[in-house]
PDB file of C-alpha atoms in Angstrom:
ATOM      1  CA  MET A   1    -114.713 126.273 -17.878  1.00 55.00           C
ATOM      2  CA  GLU A   2    -114.814 127.154 -21.617  1.00 59.00           C
ATOM      3  CA  GLY A   3    -118.005 126.983 -23.698  1.00 59.00           C
ATOM      4  CA  ARG A   4    -121.413 125.785 -22.609  1.00 68.00           C
ATOM      5  CA  ALA A   5    -121.871 123.157 -19.932  1.00 69.00           C
ATOM      6  CA  THR A   6    -124.835 121.140 -18.821  1.00 81.00           C
ATOM      7  CA  ILE A   7    -125.649 121.134 -15.092  1.00 77.00           C
ATOM      8  CA  VAL A   8    -126.142 117.572 -13.932  1.00 74.00           C
ATOM      9  CA  ASN A   9    -126.550 118.232 -10.220  1.00 81.00           C
ATOM     10  CA  ILE A  10    -127.221 121.352  -8.125  1.00 82.00           C
ATOM     11  CA  VAL A  11    -128.284 121.880  -4.590  1.00 82.00           C
ATOM     12  CA  PRO A  12    -131.549 123.763  -4.139  1.00 84.00           C
ATOM     13  CA  GLU A  13    -131.320 127.557  -3.780  1.00 77.00           C
ATOM     14  CA  GLY A  14    -131.359 128.613  -0.197  1.00 77.00           C
ATOM     15  CA  THR A  15    -129.488 125.532   1.013  1.00 80.00           C
ATOM     16  CA  MET A  16    -127.566 126.338   4.164  1.00 83.00           C
ATOM     17  CA  ILE A  17    -123.927 125.438   4.175  1.00 81.00           C
ATOM     18  CA  THR A  18    -122.609 124.250   7.506  1.00 83.00           C
ATOM     19  CA  PRO A  19    -118.989 124.001   8.640  1.00 87.00           C
ATOM     20  CA  GLU A  20    -119.146 120.268   8.218  1.00 87.00           C
ATOM     21  CA  ASP A  21    -120.186 120.825   4.562  1.00 78.00           C
ATOM     22  CA  VAL A  22    -117.142 122.986   3.949  1.00 82.00           C
ATOM     23  CA  ASN A  23    -114.834 120.473   5.625  1.00 88.00           C
ATOM     24  CA  ASP A  24    -116.285 117.565   3.760  1.00 80.00           C
ATOM     25  CA  GLY A  25    -116.197 119.372   0.440  1.00 80.00           C
ATOM     26  CA  LYS A  26    -119.897 119.439  -0.155  1.00 81.00           C
ATOM     27  CA  VAL A  27    -120.668 119.664  -3.868  1.00 79.00           C
ATOM     28  CA  LEU A  28    -122.945 122.524  -4.680  1.00 79.00           C
ATOM     29  CA  VAL A  29    -122.966 122.284  -8.476  1.00 80.00           C
ATOM     30  CA  GLU A  30    -121.805 119.476 -10.791  1.00 80.00           C
ATOM     31  CA  LEU A  31    -121.394 120.097 -14.539  1.00 78.00           C
ATOM     32  CA  ASP A  32    -121.340 117.457 -17.273  1.00 74.00           C
ATOM     33  CA  SER A  33    -117.651 116.593 -17.840  1.00 76.00           C
ATOM     34  CA  SER A  34    -118.148 113.523 -20.030  1.00 80.00           C
ATOM     35  CA  LYS A  35    -116.828 115.166 -23.183  1.00 84.00           C
ATOM     36  CA  LEU A  36    -113.871 116.426 -21.329  1.00 84.00           C
ATOM     37  CA  GLU A  37    -113.211 112.956 -19.860  1.00 84.00           C
ATOM     38  CA  GLU A  38    -113.215 111.546 -23.391  1.00 83.00           C
ATOM     39  CA  GLN A  39    -110.539 114.085 -24.404  1.00 87.00           C
ATOM     40  CA  LEU A  40    -108.483 113.272 -21.360  1.00 91.00           C
ATOM     41  CA  ALA A  41    -107.169 109.865 -22.633  1.00 88.00           C
ATOM     42  CA  GLN A  42    -106.207 111.379 -26.019  1.00 91.00           C
ATOM     43  CA  ARG A  43    -104.436 114.276 -24.313  1.00 92.00           C
ATOM     44  CA  GLU A  44    -102.495 111.891 -22.155  1.00 93.00           C
ATOM     45  CA  ILE A  45    -101.448 109.855 -25.260  1.00 94.00           C
ATOM     46  CA  GLU A  46    -100.409 113.006 -26.966  1.00 94.00           C
ATOM     47  CA  LEU A  47     -98.355 114.102 -23.967  1.00 95.00           C
ATOM     48  CA  THR A  48     -96.646 110.712 -23.702  1.00 96.00           C
ATOM     49  CA  THR A  49     -95.801 110.763 -27.451  1.00 96.00           C
ATOM     50  CA  ALA A  50     -94.457 114.392 -27.141  1.00 97.00           C
ATOM     51  CA  GLU A  51     -92.429 113.418 -24.062  1.00 97.00           C
ATOM     52  CA  ALA A  52     -90.851 110.508 -25.956  1.00 97.00           C
ATOM     53  CA  SER A  53     -90.143 112.684 -28.926  1.00 97.00           C
ATOM     54  CA  PHE A  54     -88.527 115.258 -26.755  1.00 97.00           C
ATOM     55  CA  ALA A  55     -86.329 112.633 -25.039  1.00 98.00           C
ATOM     56  CA  ASP A  56     -85.420 111.237 -28.403  1.00 98.00           C
ATOM     57  CA  ALA A  57     -84.552 114.630 -29.799  1.00 98.00           C
ATOM     58  CA  ASN A  58     -82.419 115.470 -26.727  1.00 98.00           C
ATOM     59  CA  GLU A  59     -80.563 112.180 -27.058  1.00 98.00           C
ATOM     60  CA  SER A  60     -80.080 112.739 -30.784  1.00 97.00           C
ATOM     61  CA  TYR A  61     -78.675 116.234 -30.004  1.00 98.00           C
ATOM     62  CA  LEU A  62     -76.159 114.888 -27.528  1.00 98.00           C
ATOM     63  CA  ILE A  63     -75.173 112.161 -29.933  1.00 98.00           C
ATOM     64  CA  GLN A  64     -74.712 114.753 -32.729  1.00 98.00           C
ATOM     65  CA  VAL A  65     -72.433 116.807 -30.351  1.00 98.00           C
ATOM     66  CA  LYS A  66     -70.227 113.802 -29.701  1.00 98.00           C
ATOM     67  CA  GLN A  67     -70.254 112.783 -33.386  1.00 98.00           C
ATOM     68  CA  ASN A  68     -69.241 116.231 -34.432  1.00 98.00           C
ATOM     69  CA  GLU A  69     -66.372 116.172 -31.881  1.00 98.00           C
ATOM     70  CA  SER A  70     -65.212 112.796 -33.220  1.00 98.00           C
ATOM     71  CA  ASP A  71     -65.526 113.845 -36.931  1.00 98.00           C
ATOM     72  CA  VAL A  72     -63.621 117.154 -36.378  1.00 98.00           C
ATOM     73  CA  THR A  73     -60.944 115.438 -34.366  1.00 98.00           C
ATOM     74  CA  ALA A  74     -60.484 112.812 -37.134  1.00 98.00           C
ATOM     75  CA  ALA A  75     -60.289 115.505 -39.796  1.00 98.00           C
ATOM     76  CA  LYS A  76     -57.665 117.492 -37.765  1.00 98.00           C
ATOM     77  CA  LEU A  77     -55.618 114.218 -37.399  1.00 98.00           C
ATOM     78  CA  LYS A  78     -55.732 113.818 -41.188  1.00 98.00           C
ATOM     79  CA  VAL A  79     -54.396 117.314 -41.664  1.00 97.00           C
ATOM     80  CA  LYS A  80     -51.617 116.622 -39.013  1.00 97.00           C
ATOM     81  CA  PHE A  81     -50.668 113.294 -40.652  1.00 98.00           C
ATOM     82  CA  ALA A  82     -50.731 114.758 -44.216  1.00 97.00           C
ATOM     83  CA  LEU A  83     -48.421 117.591 -43.053  1.00 96.00           C
ATOM     84  CA  MET A  84     -46.106 115.010 -41.392  1.00 96.00           C
ATOM     85  CA  ASP A  85     -46.013 113.042 -44.687  1.00 96.00           C
ATOM     86  CA  PHE A  86     -45.180 116.215 -46.597  1.00 95.00           C
ATOM     87  CA  GLN A  87     -42.460 117.158 -44.176  1.00 94.00           C
ATOM     88  CA  LYS A  88     -41.069 113.597 -44.163  1.00 94.00           C
ATOM     89  CA  HIS A  89     -40.915 113.671 -47.955  1.00 92.00           C
ATOM     90  CA  LEU A  90     -39.130 117.091 -48.452  1.00 89.00           C
ATOM     91  CA  GLY A  91     -37.725 117.856 -45.048  1.00 89.00           C
ATOM     92  CA  GLU A  92     -39.317 120.165 -42.434  1.00 89.00           C
ATOM     93  CA  SER A  93     -37.515 123.317 -43.579  1.00 86.00           C
ATOM     94  CA  ILE A  94     -38.403 123.290 -47.280  1.00 86.00           C
ATOM     95  CA  ALA A  95     -41.898 121.930 -46.457  1.00 88.00           C
ATOM     96  CA  ARG A  96     -42.455 124.879 -44.182  1.00 88.00           C
ATOM     97  CA  LYS A  97     -41.367 127.345 -46.892  1.00 85.00           C
ATOM     98  CA  VAL A  98     -43.692 125.826 -49.471  1.00 85.00           C
ATOM     99  CA  ILE A  99     -46.653 125.889 -47.009  1.00 88.00           C
ATOM    100  CA  GLU A 100     -45.914 129.452 -45.895  1.00 86.00           C
ATOM    101  CA  LYS A 101     -45.810 130.578 -49.518  1.00 83.00           C
ATOM    102  CA  MET A 102     -49.157 128.909 -50.158  1.00 82.00           C
ATOM    103  CA  ASP A 103     -50.656 130.340 -47.022  1.00 82.00           C
ATOM    104  CA  SER A 104     -49.605 133.906 -48.020  1.00 82.00           C
ATOM    105  CA  ASP A 105     -51.026 133.423 -51.454  1.00 77.00           C
ATOM    106  CA  PRO A 106     -53.600 130.604 -51.711  1.00 71.00           C
ATOM    107  CA  ASN A 107     -53.810 131.015 -55.423  1.00 71.00           C
ATOM    108  CA  SER A 108     -50.104 130.425 -55.854  1.00 68.00           C
ATOM    109  CA  ASN A 109     -48.734 127.154 -57.397  1.00 69.00           C
ATOM    110  CA  PRO A 110     -45.335 126.389 -55.955  1.00 66.00           C
ATOM    111  CA  ASP A 111     -42.690 125.780 -58.585  1.00 67.00           C
ATOM    112  CA  MET A 112     -41.549 122.236 -57.688  1.00 65.00           C
ATOM    113  CA  THR A 113     -39.015 122.223 -60.575  1.00 66.00           C
ATOM    114  CA  SER A 114     -36.798 124.455 -58.398  1.00 68.00           C
ATOM    115  CA  LEU A 115     -36.299 121.416 -56.196  1.00 61.00           C
ATOM    116  CA  VAL A 116     -34.733 119.577 -59.177  1.00 55.00           C
ATOM    117  CA  ASN A 117     -32.553 122.527 -60.012  1.00 62.00           C
ATOM    118  CA  ASP A 118     -31.313 122.821 -56.435  1.00 66.00           C
ATOM    119  CA  PRO A 119     -31.285 119.214 -55.174  1.00 63.00           C
ATOM    120  CA  ASN A 120     -29.084 120.230 -52.208  1.00 67.00           C
ATOM    121  CA  SER A 121     -32.094 121.997 -50.745  1.00 72.00           C
ATOM    122  CA  LEU A 122     -33.988 118.752 -50.413  1.00 78.00           C
ATOM    123  CA  GLY A 123     -34.386 116.963 -47.157  1.00 84.00           C
ATOM    124  CA  GLY A 124     -36.284 114.026 -45.763  1.00 89.00           C
ATOM    125  CA  ALA A 125     -37.071 110.896 -47.763  1.00 91.00           C
ATOM    126  CA  ALA A 126     -36.571 112.728 -51.104  1.00 90.00           C
ATOM    127  CA  SER A 127     -33.045 113.622 -50.134  1.00 89.00           C
ATOM    128  CA  GLN A 128     -32.392 109.980 -49.149  1.00 92.00           C
ATOM    129  CA  GLN A 129     -33.700 108.735 -52.460  1.00 92.00           C
ATOM    130  CA  LEU A 130     -31.546 111.242 -54.249  1.00 91.00           C
ATOM    131  CA  ASP A 131     -28.479 110.216 -52.322  1.00 93.00           C
ATOM    132  CA  THR A 132     -29.189 106.570 -53.070  1.00 95.00           C
ATOM    133  CA  LEU A 133     -29.426 107.198 -56.786  1.00 96.00           C
ATOM    134  CA  GLN A 134     -26.335 109.361 -56.843  1.00 95.00           C
ATOM    135  CA  ASP A 135     -24.417 106.736 -54.871  1.00 96.00           C
ATOM    136  CA  ALA A 136     -25.567 104.151 -57.359  1.00 97.00           C
ATOM    137  CA  ILE A 137     -23.968 106.238 -60.165  1.00 97.00           C
ATOM    138  CA  LEU A 138     -20.732 106.685 -58.228  1.00 97.00           C
ATOM    139  CA  LEU A 139     -20.553 102.965 -57.449  1.00 97.00           C
ATOM    140  CA  ALA A 140     -21.248 102.012 -61.081  1.00 96.00           C
ATOM    141  CA  ARG A 141     -18.527 104.459 -62.260  1.00 96.00           C
ATOM    142  CA  ALA A 142     -16.052 103.133 -59.700  1.00 97.00           C
ATOM    143  CA  ASN A 143     -16.747  99.553 -60.771  1.00 96.00           C
ATOM    144  CA  LEU A 144     -16.470 100.622 -64.465  1.00 96.00           C
ATOM    145  CA  GLU A 145     -13.177 102.317 -63.861  1.00 96.00           C
ATOM    146  CA  LYS A 146     -11.852  99.259 -62.076  1.00 96.00           C
ATOM    147  CA  ALA A 147     -13.105  96.986 -64.804  1.00 95.00           C
ATOM    148  CA  ASN A 148     -11.331  99.158 -67.401  1.00 96.00           C
ATOM    149  CA  ASP A 149      -8.086  98.911 -65.522  1.00 95.00           C
ATOM    150  CA  VAL A 150      -8.483  95.165 -65.301  1.00 94.00           C
ATOM    151  CA  LEU A 151      -9.266  94.952 -68.971  1.00 93.00           C
ATOM    152  CA  LYS A 152      -6.140  97.024 -69.854  1.00 95.00           C
ATOM    153  CA  GLY A 153      -4.016  94.735 -67.738  1.00 95.00           C
ATOM    154  CA  THR A 154      -5.576  91.613 -69.180  1.00 92.00           C
ATOM    155  CA  LYS A 155      -4.999  92.867 -72.740  1.00 94.00           C
ATOM    156  CA  LYS A 156      -1.305  93.310 -71.990  1.00 92.00           C
ATOM    157  CA  LEU A 157      -1.081  89.840 -70.448  1.00 92.00           C
ATOM    158  CA  PHE A 158      -2.985  88.450 -73.392  1.00 88.00           C
ATOM    159  CA  ASP A 159      -0.567  90.115 -75.825  1.00 91.00           C
ATOM    160  CA  ALA A 160       2.293  88.635 -73.830  1.00 90.00           C
ATOM    161  CA  ASN A 161       0.616  85.206 -73.941  1.00 89.00           C
ATOM    162  CA  TYR A 162       0.219  85.311 -70.112  1.00 89.00           C
ATOM    163  CA  ALA A 163      -3.597  85.518 -70.231  1.00 87.00           C
ATOM    164  CA  SER A 164      -6.058  83.344 -72.124  1.00 91.00           C
ATOM    165  CA  GLU A 165      -8.676  84.580 -74.533  1.00 92.00           C
ATOM    166  CA  LEU A 166     -11.345  83.465 -72.156  1.00 94.00           C
ATOM    167  CA  GLU A 167      -9.896  85.755 -69.401  1.00 93.00           C
ATOM    168  CA  LEU A 168      -9.808  88.693 -71.933  1.00 92.00           C
ATOM    169  CA  LYS A 169     -13.509  88.036 -72.858  1.00 95.00           C
ATOM    170  CA  GLY A 170     -14.367  87.983 -69.111  1.00 95.00           C
ATOM    171  CA  ALA A 171     -12.705  91.317 -68.600  1.00 94.00           C
ATOM    172  CA  GLU A 172     -14.494  92.866 -71.549  1.00 95.00           C
ATOM    173  CA  LEU A 173     -17.840  91.559 -70.295  1.00 96.00           C
ATOM    174  CA  ASP A 174     -17.153  93.085 -66.887  1.00 95.00           C
ATOM    175  CA  VAL A 175     -16.636  96.479 -68.596  1.00 96.00           C
ATOM    176  CA  SER A 176     -19.832  96.135 -70.581  1.00 96.00           C
ATOM    177  CA  ARG A 177     -21.778  95.078 -67.512  1.00 96.00           C
ATOM    178  CA  TYR A 178     -20.625  98.148 -65.516  1.00 95.00           C
ATOM    179  CA  GLU A 179     -21.249 100.460 -68.479  1.00 96.00           C
ATOM    180  CA  VAL A 180     -24.887  99.216 -68.486  1.00 97.00           C
ATOM    181  CA  GLN A 181     -25.159  99.724 -64.767  1.00 96.00           C
ATOM    182  CA  GLU A 182     -23.788 103.293 -65.013  1.00 97.00           C
ATOM    183  CA  ARG A 183     -26.243 104.203 -67.821  1.00 97.00           C
ATOM    184  CA  ALA A 184     -29.124 102.666 -65.882  1.00 97.00           C
ATOM    185  CA  ALA A 185     -28.092 104.535 -62.735  1.00 97.00           C
ATOM    186  CA  VAL A 186     -27.823 107.864 -64.565  1.00 97.00           C
ATOM    187  CA  LYS A 187     -31.248 107.232 -66.155  1.00 97.00           C
ATOM    188  CA  ASP A 188     -32.876 106.319 -62.833  1.00 96.00           C
ATOM    189  CA  LEU A 189     -31.516 109.648 -61.397  1.00 95.00           C
ATOM    190  CA  LYS A 190     -32.951 111.622 -64.318  1.00 93.00           C
ATOM    191  CA  LEU A 191     -36.348 109.921 -64.139  1.00 94.00           C
ATOM    192  CA  PHE A 192     -36.490 110.558 -60.387  1.00 93.00           C
ATOM    193  CA  GLN A 193     -35.585 114.273 -60.792  1.00 88.00           C
ATOM    194  CA  LEU A 194     -37.859 114.863 -63.745  1.00 88.00           C
ATOM    195  CA  TYR A 195     -40.882 112.765 -62.781  1.00 90.00           C
ATOM    196  CA  ASP A 196     -40.942 110.766 -59.547  1.00 92.00           C
ATOM    197  CA  LEU A 197     -39.796 113.647 -57.349  1.00 90.00           C
ATOM    198  CA  LEU A 198     -42.296 116.072 -58.790  1.00 88.00           C
ATOM    199  CA  LYS A 199     -45.066 113.478 -58.714  1.00 91.00           C
ATOM    200  CA  GLU A 200     -44.552 112.423 -55.153  1.00 92.00           C
ATOM    201  CA  THR A 201     -44.116 116.021 -54.001  1.00 90.00           C
ATOM    202  CA  GLU A 202     -47.289 117.157 -55.793  1.00 90.00           C
ATOM    203  CA  THR A 203     -49.144 114.138 -54.362  1.00 94.00           C
ATOM    204  CA  PHE A 204     -48.135 114.810 -50.730  1.00 94.00           C
ATOM    205  CA  LEU A 205     -48.848 118.522 -51.092  1.00 92.00           C
ATOM    206  CA  SER A 206     -52.203 117.790 -52.696  1.00 92.00           C
ATOM    207  CA  ASN A 207     -53.068 115.382 -49.895  1.00 96.00           C
ATOM    208  CA  TYR A 208     -52.241 118.025 -47.342  1.00 95.00           C
ATOM    209  CA  ASN A 209     -54.298 120.703 -49.103  1.00 93.00           C
ATOM    210  CA  GLU A 210     -57.236 118.324 -49.490  1.00 96.00           C
ATOM    211  CA  SER A 211     -57.080 117.395 -45.874  1.00 97.00           C
ATOM    212  CA  LYS A 212     -57.393 121.078 -44.856  1.00 96.00           C
ATOM    213  CA  LEU A 213     -60.353 121.512 -47.250  1.00 96.00           C
ATOM    214  CA  GLU A 214     -61.947 118.370 -45.787  1.00 98.00           C
ATOM    215  CA  LEU A 215     -61.469 119.772 -42.312  1.00 98.00           C
ATOM    216  CA  VAL A 216     -63.397 122.934 -43.354  1.00 97.00           C
ATOM    217  CA  ARG A 217     -66.150 120.855 -44.912  1.00 98.00           C
ATOM    218  CA  THR A 218     -66.321 118.681 -41.864  1.00 98.00           C
ATOM    219  CA  GLN A 219     -66.609 121.632 -39.562  1.00 98.00           C
ATOM    220  CA  ALA A 220     -69.310 123.196 -41.730  1.00 98.00           C
ATOM    221  CA  ARG A 221     -71.186 119.902 -41.956  1.00 98.00           C
ATOM    222  CA  ALA A 222     -70.902 119.552 -38.163  1.00 98.00           C
ATOM    223  CA  ARG A 223     -72.374 123.038 -37.637  1.00 98.00           C
ATOM    224  CA  ALA A 224     -75.240 122.367 -40.033  1.00 98.00           C
ATOM    225  CA  GLN A 225     -76.089 118.945 -38.462  1.00 98.00           C
ATOM    226  CA  LEU A 226     -75.889 120.367 -34.956  1.00 98.00           C
ATOM    227  CA  ALA A 227     -78.173 123.246 -35.995  1.00 98.00           C
ATOM    228  CA  GLN A 228     -80.703 120.740 -37.413  1.00 98.00           C
ATOM    229  CA  ALA A 229     -80.492 118.598 -34.210  1.00 98.00           C
ATOM    230  CA  LYS A 230     -80.966 121.673 -32.044  1.00 98.00           C
ATOM    231  CA  ALA A 231     -83.919 122.882 -34.120  1.00 98.00           C
ATOM    232  CA  LYS A 232     -85.567 119.429 -33.668  1.00 98.00           C
ATOM    233  CA  LEU A 233     -84.817 119.550 -29.971  1.00 97.00           C
ATOM    234  CA  VAL A 234     -86.302 123.046 -29.569  1.00 98.00           C
ATOM    235  CA  SER A 235     -89.352 122.027 -31.566  1.00 98.00           C
ATOM    236  CA  ALA A 236     -89.860 118.799 -29.612  1.00 97.00           C
ATOM    237  CA  LYS A 237     -89.484 120.633 -26.306  1.00 97.00           C
ATOM    238  CA  ALA A 238     -92.011 123.253 -27.371  1.00 97.00           C
ATOM    239  CA  THR A 239     -94.470 120.514 -28.413  1.00 97.00           C
ATOM    240  CA  TYR A 240     -93.925 118.678 -25.131  1.00 96.00           C
ATOM    241  CA  GLU A 241     -94.503 121.876 -23.055  1.00 96.00           C
ATOM    242  CA  MET A 242     -97.576 122.677 -25.106  1.00 96.00           C
ATOM    243  CA  GLN A 243     -99.081 119.213 -24.499  1.00 95.00           C
ATOM    244  CA  LYS A 244     -98.366 119.532 -20.843  1.00 95.00           C
ATOM    245  CA  LYS A 245    -100.237 122.821 -20.711  1.00 95.00           C
ATOM    246  CA  ARG A 246    -103.078 121.358 -22.679  1.00 93.00           C
ATOM    247  CA  LEU A 247    -103.438 118.431 -20.415  1.00 94.00           C
ATOM    248  CA  LYS A 248    -103.192 120.618 -17.302  1.00 93.00           C
ATOM    249  CA  LYS A 249    -105.810 122.959 -18.782  1.00 91.00           C
ATOM    250  CA  LEU A 250    -108.041 119.936 -19.378  1.00 89.00           C
ATOM    251  CA  HIS A 251    -107.580 118.699 -15.850  1.00 89.00           C
ATOM    252  CA  ASP A 252    -108.420 122.190 -14.597  1.00 87.00           C
ATOM    253  CA  GLN A 253    -111.602 122.260 -16.695  1.00 87.00           C
ATOM    254  CA  ILE A 254    -112.626 118.823 -15.440  1.00 84.00           C
ATOM    255  CA  GLU A 255    -111.953 119.942 -11.856  1.00 83.00           C
ATOM    256  CA  ALA A 256    -113.963 123.150 -12.445  1.00 84.00           C
ATOM    257  CA  CYS A 257    -116.980 121.013 -13.359  1.00 84.00           C
ATOM    258  CA  VAL A 258    -117.390 120.304  -9.660  1.00 83.00           C
ATOM    259  CA  ILE A 259    -118.034 123.349  -7.452  1.00 83.00           C
ATOM    260  CA  LYS A 260    -117.693 122.742  -3.728  1.00 84.00           C
ATOM    261  CA  ALA A 261    -118.809 124.799  -0.809  1.00 83.00           C
ATOM    262  CA  PRO A 262    -116.109 127.359  -0.182  1.00 84.00           C
ATOM    263  CA  ALA A 263    -117.498 128.759   3.024  1.00 88.00           C
ATOM    264  CA  VAL A 264    -120.332 128.628   5.603  1.00 86.00           C
ATOM    265  CA  GLY A 265    -123.432 130.431   4.263  1.00 81.00           C
ATOM    266  CA  GLN A 266    -126.494 130.076   2.036  1.00 79.00           C
ATOM    267  CA  ALA A 267    -126.585 129.086  -1.658  1.00 77.00           C
ATOM    268  CA  VAL A 268    -128.003 131.897  -3.761  1.00 77.00           C
ATOM    269  CA  TYR A 269    -128.227 131.689  -7.597  1.00 72.00           C
ATOM    270  CA  TRP A 270    -128.998 134.190 -10.242  1.00 68.00           C
ATOM    271  CA  SER A 271    -128.918 134.051 -14.028  1.00 59.00           C
ATOM    272  CA  SER A 272    -128.173 136.245 -16.997  1.00 49.00           C
ATOM    273  CA  THR A 273    -130.079 135.769 -20.283  1.00 44.00           C
ATOM    274  CA  GLN A 274    -131.653 132.602 -18.773  1.00 42.00           C
ATOM    275  CA  GLU A 275    -128.285 130.967 -18.207  1.00 44.00           C
ATOM    276  CA  TRP A 276    -126.703 129.815 -14.978  1.00 42.00           C
ATOM    277  CA  SER A 277    -123.687 131.923 -14.419  1.00 43.00           C
ATOM    278  CA  ARG A 278    -122.289 131.329 -10.979  1.00 46.00           C
ATOM    279  CA  VAL A 279    -122.977 130.396  -7.383  1.00 45.00           C
ATOM    280  CA  LYS A 280    -122.845 132.999  -4.625  1.00 47.00           C
ATOM    281  CA  MET A 281    -122.540 132.105  -1.048  1.00 47.00           C
ATOM    282  CA  ARG A 282    -124.426 134.537   1.139  1.00 47.00           C
ATOM    283  CA  ARG A 283    -122.760 134.305   4.518  1.00 46.00           C
ATOM    284  CA  ALA A 284    -125.003 133.654   7.450  1.00 46.00           C
TER     285      ALA A 284
END
């Protein structure tokens, strides 16, 4: 027992210890344990609190592990979907070339204008849009050519008094309408090549690059959060183990306040500097 202790009960010196005394656990010396008993309740509360904190930290750690797995998986899916969008837009072949160039030189800025200069290299949705716009021009020109032929024939009929002026005006309006359609189709193609194609391509590429950066950030954040959760778990476990040891030590001290007969013999005491130091059993 640590520190000073007050003797509250002690058998007289010379008391003979019988086998029955040993079997019954006869108390030879009893020390005052009241202060230790007062500490016991507080130690038990502290242990219960530490145990709850340890359980909570362990649960939080497991939750963080699962959350990290979920976050990283979601971030990887974003990268996958962003890549699929980019490939869908340009076609898998040219998208792969652009990405390989960027991977080999992260500081490079792919020249998307080359896609306009070589539209035949396009694939995916961009190629479909380009085909649709080009087809619109071809259709408008075919309709315009047909309308011009009709107008020429109508003029001849009109000059020969076989067609009315109203029919002539209608043929002229058809030509004008298809001329407008052709100009609009040509303009739509130029706008797509100069602006929309570049804008959409840059947007899809930017989304892909950003998704990769977000994946890196998510993984770094996951590592940091897991490290924090682990540190809290280690700290909570250490506190719990310490409180268990403190409580056990207190129980041991309280138990040490009662000295029972260890063997048959005679109780003999001696002191050092006027203090009781220990009990010695002199065997009979």
